[in-house]
Amino acid sequence: MLSIAFIPPKKQLVISTSDGTLSFWNEALDYLYGSTKAPGPQTDILWCTSVDMLMTWQNNMATGFNIWDVRSRVLHFRFNVHKGAVYHAVEVPNRLCITSADLQGNIIMWSISALRRYNADGLTTTTERTECLIGVPETSHTIFSGHGRAARCLRYAQDNDLILAAGFDFEACAFDPDTNSVHMRFKGHSSSVMHIEVVHTPVERAVTADEHSVVKIWSLDRGQGSLADCLQSLNLESGSLDGSTISDMKVLGRGTTVAILQQQLMALVLDATTEVKVIPNGIVISERLNRLWKFGKQVITIAELSTGIVVKH
């Protein structure tokens, strides 16, 4: 299995495998709705909410971006805006755009408005891919520059209208889509920043993680200047069983919980309420109470959020 994504309108999971198959399952993974063959193994999948279509691609971009109609499971569009391998892509739904990053350090925002128009026109659902595969004439590009090296992960902060990019140059950047420039930088990591997520506390925040398992929480306030304010820094290296780095990080639920996979699964909860529940192998942060709770196997550590001073063991 290479990649998996959830399609909310159909309540289906789509799974990509190494033989080039895309299979569509129910949420319980006990019923297969159907499958289709892609033009090669698709290592990444993105559901585009603004156009109700599925986008898949190979990291090496051998087959470009492939856009699928999930109703018929037919490939409708194929095109490419990159010359090198693409690490990550994210949708910017209120702008009808996709932002993608490649190995050469290019971060490109490109229009998918043409896809919505074609989808609304009701294309044929014939299974003959050669009859329905068409080009996309409307792919206006915006290129962001600011990272010295390649960007590893992209996210969109909708409340602040910022495109966030975590890079191999030990920092993350927040790009302003209106000016095509870096609005602020997230400085403080001492190794490549591999992951970035957007959470709500309920204020919108950014969470970054580097290859040394250091996790940082940042303010996304547009008025703070060119450098983002780091609200908290956590070293999770001691939580690893074998010294391994964080392999994945995803926001869950209402946007307040971050699942962190580091040999074992742990949770980072940014809780906006006064009720704090014990989470095995987890961390709870409350900005309102200025407290951080860290739950070990037998020890609970409580510290001030702003200073890191331990209040209670």
GROMACS .gro file of C-alpha atoms in nm:
model
  313
    1MET     CA    1   0.000   0.000   0.000
    2LEU     CA    2   0.144   0.337  -0.106
    3SER     CA    3  -0.114   0.593   0.002
    4ILE     CA    4  -0.464   0.634   0.143
    5ALA     CA    5  -0.717   0.919   0.146
    6PHE     CA    6  -1.074   0.978   0.262
    7ILE     CA    7  -1.348   1.105   0.028
    8PRO     CA    8  -1.601   1.279   0.259
    9PRO     CA    9  -1.898   1.317   0.019
   10LYS     CA   10  -1.898   0.945  -0.060
   11LYS     CA   11  -1.769   0.832   0.281
   12GLN     CA   12  -1.516   0.615   0.105
   13LEU     CA   13  -1.147   0.540   0.146
   14VAL     CA   14  -0.930   0.524  -0.163
   15ILE     CA   15  -0.613   0.314  -0.142
   16SER     CA   16  -0.323   0.317  -0.386
   17THR     CA   17  -0.108   0.005  -0.423
   18SER     CA   18   0.226  -0.065  -0.591
   19ASP     CA   19   0.063  -0.243  -0.889
   20GLY     CA   20  -0.100   0.085  -0.998
   21THR     CA   21  -0.448   0.002  -0.864
   22LEU     CA   22  -0.678   0.252  -0.694
   23SER     CA   23  -0.938   0.071  -0.484
   24PHE     CA   24  -1.243   0.233  -0.323
   25TRP     CA   25  -1.362   0.097   0.014
   26ASN     CA   26  -1.620   0.179   0.278
   27GLU     CA   27  -1.499   0.331   0.607
   28ALA     CA   28  -1.488  -0.007   0.781
   29LEU     CA   29  -1.268  -0.148   0.503
   30ASP     CA   30  -1.495  -0.453   0.475
   31TYR     CA   31  -1.666  -0.368   0.144
   32LEU     CA   32  -1.499  -0.290  -0.190
   33TYR     CA   33  -1.702  -0.055  -0.410
   34GLY     CA   34  -1.470  -0.095  -0.707
   35SER     CA   35  -1.123  -0.032  -0.842
   36THR     CA   36  -0.945   0.121  -1.139
   37LYS     CA   37  -0.599   0.114  -1.293
   38ALA     CA   38  -0.381   0.425  -1.275
   39PRO     CA   39  -0.102   0.501  -1.526
   40GLY     CA   40   0.155   0.370  -1.278
   41PRO     CA   41   0.190   0.340  -0.898
   42GLN     CA   42   0.045   0.654  -0.737
   43THR     CA   43   0.246   0.743  -0.427
   44ASP     CA   44   0.025   1.035  -0.319
   45ILE     CA   45  -0.350   1.108  -0.309
   46LEU     CA   46  -0.533   1.435  -0.245
   47TRP     CA   47  -0.911   1.487  -0.233
   48CYS     CA   48  -0.997   1.830  -0.381
   49THR     CA   49  -1.307   1.951  -0.197
   50SER     CA   50  -1.363   2.259  -0.413
   51VAL     CA   51  -1.400   2.058  -0.736
   52ASP     CA   52  -1.515   1.721  -0.594
   53MET     CA   53  -1.238   1.534  -0.773
   54LEU     CA   54  -0.946   1.314  -0.670
   55MET     CA   55  -0.584   1.398  -0.752
   56THR     CA   56  -0.308   1.135  -0.756
   57TRP     CA   57   0.057   1.143  -0.861
   58GLN     CA   58   0.391   0.967  -0.846
   59ASN     CA   59   0.673   1.133  -0.651
   60ASN     CA   60   0.892   1.132  -0.961
   61MET     CA   61   0.608   1.292  -1.164
   62ALA     CA   62   0.652   1.032  -1.440
   63THR     CA   63   0.279   1.055  -1.514
   64GLY     CA   64   0.214   1.412  -1.390
   65PHE     CA   65  -0.090   1.499  -1.183
   66ASN     CA   66  -0.388   1.271  -1.251
   67ILE     CA   67  -0.739   1.402  -1.179
   68TRP     CA   68  -1.016   1.144  -1.131
   69ASP     CA   69  -1.395   1.155  -1.132
   70VAL     CA   70  -1.477   0.939  -0.827
   71ARG     CA   71  -1.835   0.874  -0.943
   72SER     CA   72  -1.716   0.681  -1.247
   73ARG     CA   73  -1.360   0.615  -1.122
   74VAL     CA   74  -1.234   0.744  -1.458
   75LEU     CA   75  -0.923   0.952  -1.524
   76HIS     CA   76  -1.033   1.283  -1.679
   77PHE     CA   77  -0.728   1.512  -1.670
   78ARG     CA   78  -0.352   1.479  -1.670
   79PHE     CA   79  -0.101   1.763  -1.660
   80ASN     CA   80   0.219   1.877  -1.489
   81VAL     CA   81   0.350   2.210  -1.361
   82HIS     CA   82   0.679   2.075  -1.220
   83LYS     CA   83   1.007   1.958  -1.372
   84GLY     CA   84   1.122   1.759  -1.069
   85ALA     CA   85   0.993   1.517  -0.807
   86VAL     CA   86   0.697   1.645  -0.605
   87TYR     CA   87   0.704   1.585  -0.231
   88HIS     CA   88   0.371   1.732  -0.129
   89ALA     CA   89   0.060   1.918  -0.242
   90VAL     CA   90  -0.224   2.089  -0.057
   91GLU     CA   91  -0.554   2.242  -0.165
   92VAL     CA   92  -0.633   2.612  -0.116
   93PRO     CA   93  -1.012   2.575  -0.151
   94ASN     CA   94  -1.125   2.937  -0.121
   95ARG     CA   95  -0.891   3.028  -0.408
   96LEU     CA   96  -0.970   2.722  -0.624
   97CYS     CA   97  -0.601   2.636  -0.630
   98ILE     CA   98  -0.354   2.359  -0.551
   99THR     CA   99  -0.012   2.440  -0.407
  100SER     CA  100   0.264   2.183  -0.471
  101ALA     CA  101   0.635   2.162  -0.391
  102ASP     CA  102   0.914   1.982  -0.579
  103LEU     CA  103   1.268   1.864  -0.509
  104GLN     CA  104   1.420   2.169  -0.678
  105GLY     CA  105   1.266   2.399  -0.415
  106ASN     CA  106   0.985   2.530  -0.636
  107ILE     CA  107   0.653   2.596  -0.460
  108ILE     CA  108   0.381   2.655  -0.718
  109MET     CA  109   0.017   2.753  -0.670
  110TRP     CA  110  -0.193   2.663  -0.976
  111SER     CA  111  -0.558   2.706  -1.067
  112ILE     CA  112  -0.809   2.419  -1.069
  113SER     CA  113  -1.104   2.636  -1.165
  114ALA     CA  114  -1.110   2.469  -1.508
  115LEU     CA  115  -1.162   2.133  -1.339
  116ARG     CA  116  -1.473   2.258  -1.162
  117ARG     CA  117  -1.617   2.389  -1.487
  118TYR     CA  118  -1.561   2.060  -1.669
  119ASN     CA  119  -1.699   1.863  -1.377
  120ALA     CA  120  -2.011   2.080  -1.366
  121ASP     CA  121  -2.066   2.034  -1.739
  122GLY     CA  122  -2.106   1.661  -1.677
  123LEU     CA  123  -1.839   1.480  -1.875
  124THR     CA  124  -1.904   1.139  -2.023
  125THR     CA  125  -1.865   0.847  -1.784
  126THR     CA  126  -1.739   0.612  -2.052
  127THR     CA  127  -1.480   0.364  -1.934
  128GLU     CA  128  -1.267   0.430  -2.240
  129ARG     CA  129  -0.997   0.649  -2.085
  130THR     CA  130  -0.867   0.760  -2.424
  131GLU     CA  131  -1.204   0.916  -2.504
  132CYS     CA  132  -1.239   1.123  -2.187
  133LEU     CA  133  -0.879   1.212  -2.099
  134ILE     CA  134  -0.841   1.579  -2.191
  135GLY     CA  135  -0.596   1.856  -2.119
  136VAL     CA  136  -0.657   2.145  -1.882
  137PRO     CA  137  -0.611   2.476  -2.069
  138GLU     CA  138  -0.642   2.689  -1.755
  139THR     CA  139  -0.348   2.633  -1.523
  140SER     CA  140  -0.233   2.980  -1.424
  141HIS     CA  141   0.073   2.959  -1.199
  142THR     CA  142   0.205   3.150  -0.901
  143ILE     CA  143   0.559   3.062  -0.794
  144PHE     CA  144   0.667   3.123  -0.433
  145SER     CA  145   1.034   3.163  -0.348
  146GLY     CA  146   1.189   3.176  -0.004
  147HIS     CA  147   1.315   2.830   0.086
  148GLY     CA  148   1.683   2.775   0.018
  149ARG     CA  149   1.623   2.403  -0.026
  150ALA     CA  150   1.327   2.179  -0.105
  151ALA     CA  151   1.002   2.201   0.094
  152ARG     CA  152   0.900   1.870   0.251
  153CYS     CA  153   0.544   1.944   0.366
  154LEU     CA  154   0.273   2.200   0.284
  155ARG     CA  155  -0.037   2.314   0.473
  156TYR     CA  156  -0.296   2.591   0.429
  157ALA     CA  157  -0.394   2.810   0.727
  158GLN     CA  158  -0.738   2.925   0.621
  159ASP     CA  159  -0.812   3.166   0.908
  160ASN     CA  160  -0.496   3.366   0.832
  161ASP     CA  161  -0.489   3.288   0.456
  162LEU     CA  162  -0.129   3.166   0.463
  163ILE     CA  163   0.042   2.879   0.282
  164LEU     CA  164   0.282   2.703   0.520
  165ALA     CA  165   0.587   2.514   0.396
  166ALA     CA  166   0.829   2.305   0.604
  167GLY     CA  167   1.173   2.275   0.450
  168PHE     CA  168   1.506   2.097   0.449
  169ASP     CA  169   1.673   2.432   0.531
  170PHE     CA  170   1.590   2.397   0.905
  171GLU     CA  171   1.293   2.634   0.897
  172ALA     CA  172   0.933   2.674   0.784
  173CYS     CA  173   0.785   2.964   0.591
  174ALA     CA  174   0.440   3.122   0.570
  175PHE     CA  175   0.365   3.258   0.221
  176ASP     CA  176   0.108   3.528   0.145
  177PRO     CA  177  -0.089   3.419  -0.167
  178ASP     CA  178  -0.163   3.782  -0.258
  179THR     CA  179   0.199   3.902  -0.265
  180ASN     CA  180   0.367   3.569  -0.362
  181SER     CA  181   0.628   3.637  -0.092
  182VAL     CA  182   0.726   3.508   0.251
  183HIS     CA  183   0.509   3.676   0.513
  184MET     CA  184   0.691   3.523   0.813
  185ARG     CA  185   0.948   3.258   0.896
  186PHE     CA  186   0.950   2.993   1.168
  187LYS     CA  187   1.309   2.986   1.295
  188GLY     CA  188   1.450   2.776   1.579
  189HIS     CA  189   1.487   2.419   1.452
  190SER     CA  190   1.840   2.277   1.429
  191SER     CA  191   1.759   2.011   1.167
  192SER     CA  192   1.535   1.966   0.863
  193VAL     CA  193   1.169   2.042   0.933
  194MET     CA  194   0.984   1.733   0.809
  195HIS     CA  195   0.624   1.803   0.916
  196ILE     CA  196   0.391   2.098   0.965
  197GLU     CA  197   0.025   2.104   1.071
  198VAL     CA  198  -0.242   2.365   1.144
  199VAL     CA  199  -0.433   2.333   1.472
  200HIS     CA  200  -0.695   2.539   1.659
  201THR     CA  201  -0.676   2.626   2.028
  202PRO     CA  202  -0.933   2.767   1.920
  203VAL     CA  203  -0.692   3.026   1.777
  204GLU     CA  204  -0.518   2.899   1.463
  205ARG     CA  205  -0.163   2.777   1.538
  206ALA     CA  206   0.113   2.594   1.349
  207VAL     CA  207   0.288   2.281   1.478
  208THR     CA  208   0.624   2.180   1.327
  209ALA     CA  209   0.842   1.873   1.381
  210ASP     CA  210   1.202   1.821   1.271
  211GLU     CA  211   1.411   1.510   1.207
  212HIS     CA  212   1.551   1.524   1.564
  213SER     CA  213   1.196   1.485   1.705
  214VAL     CA  214   1.169   1.844   1.825
  215VAL     CA  215   0.810   1.971   1.806
  216LYS     CA  216   0.733   2.344   1.815
  217ILE     CA  217   0.404   2.534   1.840
  218TRP     CA  218   0.384   2.873   1.668
  219SER     CA  219   0.160   3.177   1.653
  220LEU     CA  220   0.015   3.252   1.308
  221ASP     CA  221  -0.091   3.608   1.391
  222ARG     CA  222  -0.029   3.812   1.076
  223GLY     CA  223   0.063   4.122   1.279
  224GLN     CA  224   0.362   3.978   1.463
  225GLY     CA  225   0.620   4.068   1.200
  226SER     CA  226   0.859   3.868   0.984
  227LEU     CA  227   0.944   3.608   1.252
  228ALA     CA  228   0.673   3.387   1.402
  229ASP     CA  229   0.653   3.365   1.781
  230CYS     CA  230   0.737   3.016   1.913
  231LEU     CA  231   0.487   2.942   2.192
  232GLN     CA  232   0.630   2.608   2.304
  233SER     CA  233   0.910   2.368   2.215
  234LEU     CA  234   0.900   1.996   2.304
  235ASN     CA  235   1.177   1.738   2.259
  236LEU     CA  236   1.010   1.402   2.195
  237GLU     CA  237   1.333   1.214   2.129
  238SER     CA  238   1.309   1.046   2.472
  239GLY     CA  239   0.971   0.903   2.372
  240SER     CA  240   1.123   0.700   2.092
  241LEU     CA  241   1.188   0.332   2.150
  242ASP     CA  242   1.490   0.313   1.925
  243GLY     CA  243   1.595   0.674   1.870
  244SER     CA  244   1.387   0.696   1.551
  245THR     CA  245   1.252   1.026   1.425
  246ILE     CA  246   0.889   1.126   1.384
  247SER     CA  247   0.768   0.943   1.074
  248ASP     CA  248   0.430   1.113   1.042
  249MET     CA  249   0.211   1.376   1.205
  250LYS     CA  250  -0.159   1.440   1.138
  251VAL     CA  251  -0.432   1.664   1.279
  252LEU     CA  252  -0.740   1.477   1.400
  253GLY     CA  253  -1.099   1.554   1.497
  254ARG     CA  254  -1.189   1.920   1.537
  255GLY     CA  255  -0.836   2.036   1.471
  256THR     CA  256  -0.717   2.035   1.832
  257THR     CA  257  -0.537   1.697   1.839
  258VAL     CA  258  -0.215   1.603   1.660
  259ALA     CA  259  -0.135   1.233   1.623
  260ILE     CA  260   0.241   1.177   1.621
  261LEU     CA  261   0.385   0.850   1.491
  262GLN     CA  262   0.732   0.782   1.629
  263GLN     CA  263   0.776   0.405   1.650
  264GLN     CA  264   0.484   0.424   1.893
  265LEU     CA  265   0.176   0.647   1.856
  266MET     CA  266   0.137   0.947   2.083
  267ALA     CA  267  -0.104   1.241   2.099
  268LEU     CA  268  -0.050   1.616   2.129
  269VAL     CA  269  -0.380   1.777   2.235
  270LEU     CA  270  -0.427   2.153   2.227
  271ASP     CA  271  -0.728   2.170   2.453
  272ALA     CA  272  -0.947   2.482   2.467
  273THR     CA  273  -1.147   2.356   2.766
  274THR     CA  274  -1.072   2.335   3.139
  275GLU     CA  275  -1.124   1.957   3.143
  276VAL     CA  276  -0.802   1.766   3.093
  277LYS     CA  277  -0.827   1.391   3.042
  278VAL     CA  278  -0.540   1.151   3.094
  279ILE     CA  279  -0.400   1.044   2.757
  280PRO     CA  280  -0.152   0.755   2.776
  281ASN     CA  281   0.179   0.862   2.624
  282GLY     CA  282   0.033   1.202   2.541
  283ILE     CA  283   0.077   1.576   2.592
  284VAL     CA  284  -0.202   1.825   2.662
  285ILE     CA  285  -0.155   2.200   2.616
  286SER     CA  286  -0.401   2.467   2.730
  287GLU     CA  287  -0.321   2.827   2.634
  288ARG     CA  288  -0.611   2.957   2.840
  289LEU     CA  289  -0.483   2.791   3.159
  290ASN     CA  290  -0.113   2.844   3.073
  291ARG     CA  291  -0.045   2.478   3.149
  292LEU     CA  292   0.121   2.179   2.984
  293TRP     CA  293   0.047   1.822   3.099
  294LYS     CA  294   0.281   1.538   2.997
  295PHE     CA  295   0.156   1.186   3.070
  296GLY     CA  296   0.420   0.919   3.110
  297LYS     CA  297   0.363   0.557   3.203
  298GLN     CA  298   0.354   0.635   3.576
  299VAL     CA  299   0.427   1.007   3.601
  300ILE     CA  300   0.224   1.318   3.516
  301THR     CA  301   0.427   1.635   3.470
  302ILE     CA  302   0.252   1.973   3.483
  303ALA     CA  303   0.440   2.282   3.365
  304GLU     CA  304   0.370   2.644   3.281
  305LEU     CA  305   0.307   2.669   2.909
  306SER     CA  306   0.473   3.007   2.863
  307THR     CA  307   0.793   2.936   3.061
  308GLY     CA  308   0.819   2.557   3.073
  309ILE     CA  309   0.869   2.570   3.451
  310VAL     CA  310   0.752   2.246   3.614
  311VAL     CA  311   0.465   2.307   3.852
  312LYS     CA  312   0.401   1.951   3.968
  313HIS     CA  313   0.520   1.593   3.910
   0.00000   0.00000   0.00000
